[in-house]
Amino acid sequence: MMDVVIDTPTRTFIQVTEVWVPEGGVLKLVEGSYGDLTAFAETSRGTEFAKGEGLPGKAWAEERPVVLKGFDGSYFKRTEAAAEAGLTSAVAMPIFDEDELKAVLVVLCGDDDARTGAIEVWHEEDGLLLLDDGYYGAAKHFEWVSQHTSFPKGQGLPGGVWVSGHPMLMRDLGSGYRFIRAESAGEAGLTTGLGLPVPVPHDKTYVMTLLSARGTPIARRFELWDARKARAGDNAALLVDGICAREGTLGDPDNAGNERRVTGFQGAIGRVIGTGLPVVQYGQAGLSAGYSTMVAVPIHKGGELAHIVAWYI
């Protein structure tokens, strides 16, 4: 594997990340990373969502990831607080374990001329993955190319996730032959791609992709954990792939003697294993040195935890 260096960011593409969990028939906020957007954080802590209400409620009711690229005049409930915080777009990803909603992960972004990246949602239709919607920041040409691109099984990052059923990382998007939109990705400054399946009820196929640029990255560290490959006990996961600005490639399968293995409730990844819920940590002592935020997302399959995707800012 080729090592990839991700530059230290001055501004991140994603500004807010939240975890909403169903409780008593509504979604309640359990964790969030807000940076210095304290007023928006306070508004969020006092907000709940019924099924079908607001962005998290819509993802719950429609059982699919939802992209919202503008808040004014929309169903978004926190429009005034978001405008004051400079937030303009959001994506909600429901976390299902078969038919049970475990949580909704929401990420919010601001729109300006500096932030470049992509958060895309792809859905299957007539044997192809088509772009359901996406948020691209300043990468307008790449957005146009994506709107006119489709993927069969096994092709590109979305198609690779679709055929394998597990999360994937892609390096060097601008020059990699496996990334179908390489030329436009290179022009937009996109370097690293994370693709993950989004299991939902009724056997519908959704794939989410997060494409990171050096100047305004989604993350400085990505990790893929496989909960199926633990060799001792069921309540564990192995690091199978990753990219770190300081360490290069992580989870090299040829380096089995130094494998990284986590068990239930051992650190943040262990908390995902133990609870089956996403985890967001911000400014906590448990974070590795140099990182302010950590997000870990579970992927359930067949009634069991199959994978965990984590990124660090």
mmCIF file of C-alpha atoms in Angstrom:
data_model
loop_
_atom_site.group_PDB
_atom_site.id
_atom_site.type_symbol
_atom_site.label_atom_id
_atom_site.label_comp_id
_atom_site.label_asym_id
_atom_site.label_seq_id
_atom_site.Cartn_x
_atom_site.Cartn_y
_atom_site.Cartn_z
ATOM 1 C CA MET A 1 0.000 0.000 0.000
ATOM 2 C CA MET A 2 1.144 3.518 -0.717
ATOM 3 C CA ASP A 3 1.531 5.874 2.222
ATOM 4 C CA VAL A 4 -0.478 9.056 1.990
ATOM 5 C CA VAL A 5 0.333 12.266 3.811
ATOM 6 C CA ILE A 6 -2.637 14.437 4.711
ATOM 7 C CA ASP A 7 -1.625 17.997 5.466
ATOM 8 C CA THR A 8 -2.453 19.555 8.817
ATOM 9 C CA PRO A 9 -5.735 21.363 8.185
ATOM 10 C CA THR A 10 -6.442 25.011 8.706
ATOM 11 C CA ARG A 11 -10.182 24.535 8.173
ATOM 12 C CA THR A 12 -12.138 21.310 8.130
ATOM 13 C CA PHE A 13 -14.831 20.425 5.605
ATOM 14 C CA ILE A 14 -17.242 19.154 8.274
ATOM 15 C CA GLN A 15 -17.856 21.629 11.089
ATOM 16 C CA VAL A 16 -20.390 19.816 13.290
ATOM 17 C CA THR A 17 -21.079 16.119 13.941
ATOM 18 C CA GLU A 18 -24.002 14.867 16.044
ATOM 19 C CA VAL A 19 -25.436 11.548 17.248
ATOM 20 C CA TRP A 20 -29.207 11.367 17.730
ATOM 21 C CA VAL A 21 -30.692 8.260 19.424
ATOM 22 C CA PRO A 22 -34.361 7.187 19.586
ATOM 23 C CA GLU A 23 -35.793 7.374 23.083
ATOM 24 C CA GLY A 24 -39.458 7.516 24.051
ATOM 25 C CA GLY A 25 -40.602 7.911 20.448
ATOM 26 C CA VAL A 26 -38.308 10.861 19.630
ATOM 27 C CA LEU A 27 -34.681 11.404 18.663
ATOM 28 C CA LYS A 28 -32.532 12.924 21.399
ATOM 29 C CA LEU A 29 -28.993 14.283 21.153
ATOM 30 C CA VAL A 30 -26.477 12.117 23.024
ATOM 31 C CA GLU A 31 -23.118 13.379 21.672
ATOM 32 C CA GLY A 32 -21.815 16.112 19.422
ATOM 33 C CA SER A 33 -18.733 17.930 18.217
ATOM 34 C CA TYR A 34 -19.367 21.646 17.691
ATOM 35 C CA GLY A 35 -15.957 23.302 17.936
ATOM 36 C CA ASP A 36 -16.485 26.913 18.950
ATOM 37 C CA LEU A 37 -20.132 27.004 17.772
ATOM 38 C CA THR A 38 -21.417 27.078 21.343
ATOM 39 C CA ALA A 39 -24.733 28.810 20.599
ATOM 40 C CA PHE A 40 -25.650 26.216 17.968
ATOM 41 C CA ALA A 41 -24.625 23.451 20.386
ATOM 42 C CA GLU A 42 -26.891 24.876 23.065
ATOM 43 C CA THR A 43 -29.828 25.074 20.653
ATOM 44 C CA SER A 44 -29.232 21.474 19.615
ATOM 45 C CA ARG A 45 -29.168 20.205 23.197
ATOM 46 C CA GLY A 46 -32.630 21.624 23.708
ATOM 47 C CA THR A 47 -34.082 20.074 20.544
ATOM 48 C CA GLU A 48 -35.863 16.761 19.935
ATOM 49 C CA PHE A 49 -37.123 15.231 16.678
ATOM 50 C CA ALA A 50 -40.206 13.095 16.169
ATOM 51 C CA LYS A 51 -40.228 10.589 13.346
ATOM 52 C CA GLY A 52 -40.395 12.559 10.098
ATOM 53 C CA GLU A 53 -39.543 15.863 11.822
ATOM 54 C CA GLY A 54 -36.470 17.863 10.846
ATOM 55 C CA LEU A 55 -33.453 16.344 9.119
ATOM 56 C CA PRO A 56 -32.770 13.501 11.594
ATOM 57 C CA GLY A 57 -36.469 12.637 11.723
ATOM 58 C CA LYS A 58 -36.686 12.559 7.932
ATOM 59 C CA ALA A 59 -33.769 10.109 7.701
ATOM 60 C CA TRP A 60 -35.544 7.954 10.297
ATOM 61 C CA ALA A 61 -38.951 8.049 8.597
ATOM 62 C CA GLU A 62 -37.670 7.554 5.053
ATOM 63 C CA GLU A 63 -35.098 4.938 6.124
ATOM 64 C CA ARG A 64 -32.324 6.406 3.996
ATOM 65 C CA PRO A 65 -29.452 8.905 4.161
ATOM 66 C CA VAL A 66 -30.627 12.438 3.390
ATOM 67 C CA VAL A 67 -28.679 15.429 2.010
ATOM 68 C CA LEU A 68 -29.978 18.943 2.652
ATOM 69 C CA LYS A 69 -28.027 21.644 0.783
ATOM 70 C CA GLY A 70 -30.032 24.647 1.968
ATOM 71 C CA PHE A 71 -31.935 25.380 5.170
ATOM 72 C CA ASP A 72 -34.029 28.450 4.306
ATOM 73 C CA GLY A 73 -37.634 27.463 3.666
ATOM 74 C CA SER A 74 -36.891 23.790 4.326
ATOM 75 C CA TYR A 75 -37.950 21.294 6.999
ATOM 76 C CA PHE A 76 -34.730 21.996 8.945
ATOM 77 C CA LYS A 77 -35.727 23.017 12.496
ATOM 78 C CA ARG A 78 -32.634 24.923 13.648
ATOM 79 C CA THR A 79 -32.404 27.308 10.683
ATOM 80 C CA GLU A 80 -31.868 30.539 12.632
ATOM 81 C CA ALA A 81 -29.184 29.068 14.895
ATOM 82 C CA ALA A 82 -27.478 27.443 11.893
ATOM 83 C CA ALA A 83 -27.417 30.728 9.974
ATOM 84 C CA GLU A 84 -25.831 32.510 12.925
ATOM 85 C CA ALA A 85 -23.195 29.760 13.089
ATOM 86 C CA GLY A 86 -22.465 29.932 9.339
ATOM 87 C CA LEU A 87 -23.823 26.441 8.690
ATOM 88 C CA THR A 88 -25.616 25.977 5.387
ATOM 89 C CA SER A 89 -25.779 22.245 4.561
ATOM 90 C CA ALA A 90 -26.186 18.916 6.334
ATOM 91 C CA VAL A 91 -26.266 15.172 5.752
ATOM 92 C CA ALA A 92 -28.124 12.678 7.951
ATOM 93 C CA MET A 93 -27.141 8.998 7.972
ATOM 94 C CA PRO A 94 -29.456 6.536 9.754
ATOM 95 C CA ILE A 95 -27.788 3.615 11.549
ATOM 96 C CA PHE A 96 -30.013 0.559 11.263
ATOM 97 C CA ASP A 97 -29.538 -2.927 12.703
ATOM 98 C CA GLU A 98 -31.889 -4.751 10.326
ATOM 99 C CA ASP A 99 -35.260 -3.033 11.003
ATOM 100 C CA GLU A 100 -34.215 -1.329 14.249
ATOM 101 C CA LEU A 101 -33.011 2.275 14.154
ATOM 102 C CA LYS A 102 -29.999 2.554 16.453
ATOM 103 C CA ALA A 103 -29.131 6.212 15.819
ATOM 104 C CA VAL A 104 -28.903 8.999 13.241
ATOM 105 C CA LEU A 105 -25.513 10.564 12.538
ATOM 106 C CA VAL A 106 -25.750 14.175 11.319
ATOM 107 C CA VAL A 107 -22.873 16.221 9.872
ATOM 108 C CA LEU A 108 -23.181 19.937 9.103
ATOM 109 C CA CYS A 109 -21.018 22.083 6.824
ATOM 110 C CA GLY A 110 -20.610 25.727 5.897
ATOM 111 C CA ASP A 111 -20.512 27.006 2.331
ATOM 112 C CA ASP A 112 -17.662 29.276 1.227
ATOM 113 C CA ASP A 113 -15.091 29.564 -1.545
ATOM 114 C CA ALA A 114 -12.381 27.811 0.479
ATOM 115 C CA ARG A 115 -13.956 24.556 1.597
ATOM 116 C CA THR A 116 -13.625 21.723 -0.906
ATOM 117 C CA GLY A 117 -14.650 18.117 -0.416
ATOM 118 C CA ALA A 118 -17.613 15.857 -0.984
ATOM 119 C CA ILE A 119 -20.213 13.910 0.964
ATOM 120 C CA GLU A 120 -22.215 11.825 -1.492
ATOM 121 C CA VAL A 121 -25.180 9.459 -1.253
ATOM 122 C CA TRP A 122 -25.564 6.827 -4.001
ATOM 123 C CA HIS A 123 -28.592 4.558 -4.497
ATOM 124 C CA GLU A 124 -29.195 1.528 -6.687
ATOM 125 C CA GLU A 125 -31.599 1.797 -9.598
ATOM 126 C CA ASP A 126 -31.890 -0.695 -12.471
ATOM 127 C CA GLY A 127 -28.557 -2.329 -11.692
ATOM 128 C CA LEU A 128 -26.535 0.897 -11.371
ATOM 129 C CA LEU A 129 -25.573 3.218 -8.544
ATOM 130 C CA LEU A 130 -26.846 6.734 -9.249
ATOM 131 C CA LEU A 131 -26.152 9.899 -7.294
ATOM 132 C CA ASP A 132 -29.032 10.498 -4.918
ATOM 133 C CA ASP A 133 -27.526 13.804 -3.806
ATOM 134 C CA GLY A 134 -24.319 15.257 -2.424
ATOM 135 C CA TYR A 135 -22.645 18.277 -0.884
ATOM 136 C CA TYR A 136 -19.389 19.434 -2.533
ATOM 137 C CA GLY A 137 -18.525 22.841 -1.139
ATOM 138 C CA ALA A 138 -16.523 24.763 -3.732
ATOM 139 C CA ALA A 139 -15.953 21.702 -5.983
ATOM 140 C CA LYS A 140 -18.667 22.724 -8.455
ATOM 141 C CA HIS A 141 -17.211 21.032 -11.554
ATOM 142 C CA PHE A 142 -16.680 17.786 -9.651
ATOM 143 C CA GLU A 143 -20.299 18.021 -8.508
ATOM 144 C CA TRP A 144 -21.433 18.320 -12.155
ATOM 145 C CA VAL A 145 -19.309 15.324 -13.173
ATOM 146 C CA SER A 146 -20.739 13.272 -10.304
ATOM 147 C CA GLN A 147 -24.301 14.125 -11.282
ATOM 148 C CA HIS A 148 -23.588 12.626 -14.709
ATOM 149 C CA THR A 149 -21.792 9.482 -13.501
ATOM 150 C CA SER A 150 -23.172 6.046 -12.632
ATOM 151 C CA PHE A 151 -21.465 2.933 -11.289
ATOM 152 C CA PRO A 152 -22.090 -0.762 -11.939
ATOM 153 C CA LYS A 153 -21.136 -3.277 -9.288
ATOM 154 C CA GLY A 154 -17.393 -3.323 -8.665
ATOM 155 C CA GLN A 155 -16.575 -0.088 -10.512
ATOM 156 C CA GLY A 156 -15.102 2.920 -8.734
ATOM 157 C CA LEU A 157 -15.346 3.556 -5.012
ATOM 158 C CA PRO A 158 -19.172 3.369 -4.756
ATOM 159 C CA GLY A 159 -19.299 0.230 -6.903
ATOM 160 C CA GLY A 160 -16.501 -1.385 -4.907
ATOM 161 C CA VAL A 161 -18.390 -0.828 -1.667
ATOM 162 C CA TRP A 162 -21.578 -2.134 -3.276
ATOM 163 C CA VAL A 163 -20.085 -5.421 -4.479
ATOM 164 C CA SER A 164 -18.044 -6.087 -1.323
ATOM 165 C CA GLY A 165 -20.601 -4.945 1.239
ATOM 166 C CA HIS A 166 -17.895 -3.422 3.424
ATOM 167 C CA PRO A 167 -16.248 0.010 3.797
ATOM 168 C CA MET A 168 -13.271 0.930 1.613
ATOM 169 C CA LEU A 169 -10.508 3.533 1.475
ATOM 170 C CA MET A 170 -9.058 4.877 -1.764
ATOM 171 C CA ARG A 171 -5.797 6.812 -1.992
ATOM 172 C CA ASP A 172 -4.542 9.307 -4.594
ATOM 173 C CA LEU A 173 -7.958 10.017 -6.104
ATOM 174 C CA GLY A 174 -6.552 12.424 -8.661
ATOM 175 C CA SER A 175 -4.196 9.864 -10.186
ATOM 176 C CA GLY A 176 -5.597 6.477 -9.214
ATOM 177 C CA TYR A 177 -6.919 4.455 -12.142
ATOM 178 C CA ARG A 178 -9.524 2.814 -9.886
ATOM 179 C CA PHE A 179 -11.218 6.150 -9.188
ATOM 180 C CA ILE A 180 -13.451 6.764 -12.201
ATOM 181 C CA ARG A 181 -13.622 10.545 -11.697
ATOM 182 C CA ALA A 182 -9.858 10.897 -11.239
ATOM 183 C CA GLU A 183 -9.300 13.846 -13.584
ATOM 184 C CA SER A 184 -11.990 16.059 -12.053
ATOM 185 C CA ALA A 185 -10.996 14.904 -8.548
ATOM 186 C CA GLY A 186 -7.417 16.012 -9.208
ATOM 187 C CA GLU A 187 -8.607 19.395 -10.446
ATOM 188 C CA ALA A 188 -10.679 19.807 -7.265
ATOM 189 C CA GLY A 189 -7.757 18.814 -5.029
ATOM 190 C CA LEU A 190 -9.476 15.687 -3.695
ATOM 191 C CA THR A 191 -6.984 13.131 -2.394
ATOM 192 C CA THR A 192 -8.616 10.471 -0.214
ATOM 193 C CA GLY A 193 -11.926 8.637 -0.490
ATOM 194 C CA LEU A 194 -13.888 6.755 2.148
ATOM 195 C CA GLY A 195 -16.852 4.663 1.036
ATOM 196 C CA LEU A 196 -19.256 2.891 3.351
ATOM 197 C CA PRO A 197 -22.437 0.891 2.899
ATOM 198 C CA VAL A 198 -25.536 2.262 4.604
ATOM 199 C CA PRO A 199 -27.736 -0.732 5.486
ATOM 200 C CA VAL A 200 -31.451 0.100 5.606
ATOM 201 C CA PRO A 201 -34.618 -2.008 5.822
ATOM 202 C CA HIS A 202 -36.313 -3.604 2.805
ATOM 203 C CA ASP A 203 -33.063 -4.576 1.019
ATOM 204 C CA LYS A 204 -32.521 -1.150 -0.536
ATOM 205 C CA THR A 205 -28.942 -0.290 -1.494
ATOM 206 C CA TYR A 206 -27.291 2.945 -0.381
ATOM 207 C CA VAL A 207 -23.609 3.860 -0.379
ATOM 208 C CA MET A 208 -22.125 6.982 1.195
ATOM 209 C CA THR A 209 -18.780 8.400 0.082
ATOM 210 C CA LEU A 210 -16.680 11.031 1.856
ATOM 211 C CA LEU A 211 -13.986 12.599 -0.330
ATOM 212 C CA SER A 212 -11.296 14.609 1.419
ATOM 213 C CA ALA A 213 -9.094 17.443 0.120
ATOM 214 C CA ARG A 214 -5.773 18.521 1.611
ATOM 215 C CA GLY A 215 -6.684 22.138 2.234
ATOM 216 C CA THR A 216 -10.021 21.488 3.980
ATOM 217 C CA PRO A 217 -9.936 17.773 4.834
ATOM 218 C CA ILE A 218 -12.759 15.706 6.207
ATOM 219 C CA ALA A 219 -10.190 14.063 8.491
ATOM 220 C CA ARG A 220 -6.464 13.640 9.123
ATOM 221 C CA ARG A 221 -6.833 9.989 10.085
ATOM 222 C CA PHE A 222 -9.162 7.275 8.790
ATOM 223 C CA GLU A 223 -9.579 3.772 10.236
ATOM 224 C CA LEU A 224 -11.502 0.687 9.069
ATOM 225 C CA TRP A 225 -12.233 -1.942 11.729
ATOM 226 C CA ASP A 226 -13.593 -5.423 10.992
ATOM 227 C CA ALA A 227 -15.670 -6.946 13.788
ATOM 228 C CA ARG A 228 -15.920 -10.257 11.891
ATOM 229 C CA LYS A 229 -12.185 -11.003 11.839
ATOM 230 C CA ALA A 230 -11.385 -10.952 15.548
ATOM 231 C CA ARG A 231 -9.542 -14.149 16.344
ATOM 232 C CA ALA A 232 -10.360 -14.446 20.041
ATOM 233 C CA GLY A 233 -13.951 -13.921 21.084
ATOM 234 C CA ASP A 234 -16.870 -12.290 19.321
ATOM 235 C CA ASN A 235 -16.821 -8.968 21.134
ATOM 236 C CA ALA A 236 -13.792 -7.494 19.362
ATOM 237 C CA ALA A 237 -12.618 -5.822 16.137
ATOM 238 C CA LEU A 238 -9.383 -5.696 14.134
ATOM 239 C CA LEU A 239 -7.932 -2.673 12.364
ATOM 240 C CA VAL A 240 -7.746 -3.750 8.714
ATOM 241 C CA ASP A 241 -6.940 -0.501 6.905
ATOM 242 C CA GLY A 242 -6.326 3.153 7.587
ATOM 243 C CA ILE A 243 -4.527 6.349 6.655
ATOM 244 C CA CYS A 244 -2.823 8.700 9.098
ATOM 245 C CA ALA A 245 -1.029 11.972 8.423
ATOM 246 C CA ARG A 246 1.737 11.002 10.862
ATOM 247 C CA GLU A 247 1.881 7.201 10.529
ATOM 248 C CA GLY A 248 1.017 6.676 6.866
ATOM 249 C CA THR A 249 -0.810 3.436 6.131
ATOM 250 C CA LEU A 250 -2.426 1.656 9.098
ATOM 251 C CA GLY A 251 -3.649 -1.892 9.531
ATOM 252 C CA ASP A 252 -1.316 -3.554 7.026
ATOM 253 C CA PRO A 253 -2.650 -7.131 6.668
ATOM 254 C CA ASP A 254 0.907 -8.421 6.080
ATOM 255 C CA ASN A 255 1.913 -7.158 9.517
ATOM 256 C CA ALA A 256 -0.196 -9.677 11.453
ATOM 257 C CA GLY A 257 2.282 -9.881 14.315
ATOM 258 C CA ASN A 258 1.536 -6.259 15.221
ATOM 259 C CA GLU A 259 -2.203 -6.325 14.592
ATOM 260 C CA ARG A 260 -4.341 -3.762 16.379
ATOM 261 C CA ARG A 261 -7.243 -5.410 18.167
ATOM 262 C CA VAL A 262 -9.892 -3.762 20.366
ATOM 263 C CA THR A 263 -12.441 -5.452 22.608
ATOM 264 C CA GLY A 264 -15.793 -4.256 23.892
ATOM 265 C CA PHE A 265 -15.724 -0.984 25.856
ATOM 266 C CA GLN A 266 -11.954 -0.621 25.323
ATOM 267 C CA GLY A 267 -11.672 3.044 24.363
ATOM 268 C CA ALA A 268 -13.960 4.756 21.865
ATOM 269 C CA ILE A 269 -13.868 1.944 19.289
ATOM 270 C CA GLY A 270 -14.632 -0.505 22.081
ATOM 271 C CA ARG A 271 -17.632 1.581 23.086
ATOM 272 C CA VAL A 272 -19.025 1.181 19.558
ATOM 273 C CA ILE A 273 -18.439 -2.583 19.832
ATOM 274 C CA GLY A 274 -20.148 -2.724 23.216
ATOM 275 C CA THR A 275 -23.161 -0.550 22.400
ATOM 276 C CA GLY A 276 -23.598 -0.797 18.627
ATOM 277 C CA LEU A 277 -23.999 3.004 18.564
ATOM 278 C CA PRO A 278 -21.892 5.680 16.865
ATOM 279 C CA VAL A 279 -19.459 7.632 19.036
ATOM 280 C CA VAL A 280 -18.401 11.278 18.762
ATOM 281 C CA GLN A 281 -15.624 12.564 21.020
ATOM 282 C CA TYR A 282 -14.549 16.180 21.149
ATOM 283 C CA GLY A 283 -11.699 17.644 23.184
ATOM 284 C CA GLN A 284 -11.537 14.681 25.538
ATOM 285 C CA ALA A 285 -8.494 13.280 27.297
ATOM 286 C CA GLY A 286 -8.983 9.885 25.636
ATOM 287 C CA LEU A 287 -8.237 11.276 22.178
ATOM 288 C CA SER A 288 -4.807 10.698 20.681
ATOM 289 C CA ALA A 289 -2.461 13.677 20.857
ATOM 290 C CA GLY A 290 -3.022 16.198 18.094
ATOM 291 C CA TYR A 291 -6.671 15.369 17.390
ATOM 292 C CA SER A 292 -9.655 17.421 18.529
ATOM 293 C CA THR A 293 -12.494 15.198 17.317
ATOM 294 C CA MET A 294 -13.077 11.499 16.725
ATOM 295 C CA VAL A 295 -16.107 9.977 14.987
ATOM 296 C CA ALA A 296 -16.761 6.214 14.912
ATOM 297 C CA VAL A 297 -19.654 4.762 12.909
ATOM 298 C CA PRO A 298 -20.946 1.174 13.225
ATOM 299 C CA ILE A 299 -22.152 -0.835 10.242
ATOM 300 C CA HIS A 300 -24.519 -3.660 11.132
ATOM 301 C CA LYS A 301 -25.169 -6.667 8.921
ATOM 302 C CA GLY A 302 -27.359 -9.706 9.536
ATOM 303 C CA GLY A 303 -28.231 -8.608 13.049
ATOM 304 C CA GLU A 304 -24.598 -8.233 14.119
ATOM 305 C CA LEU A 305 -21.947 -5.533 14.163
ATOM 306 C CA ALA A 306 -19.808 -6.121 11.067
ATOM 307 C CA HIS A 307 -17.591 -3.029 10.627
ATOM 308 C CA ILE A 308 -16.622 0.253 12.249
ATOM 309 C CA VAL A 309 -15.472 3.299 10.308
ATOM 310 C CA ALA A 310 -13.614 5.995 12.249
ATOM 311 C CA TRP A 311 -12.122 9.354 11.374
ATOM 312 C CA TYR A 312 -10.121 11.844 13.408
ATOM 313 C CA ILE A 313 -9.794 15.604 12.951
#
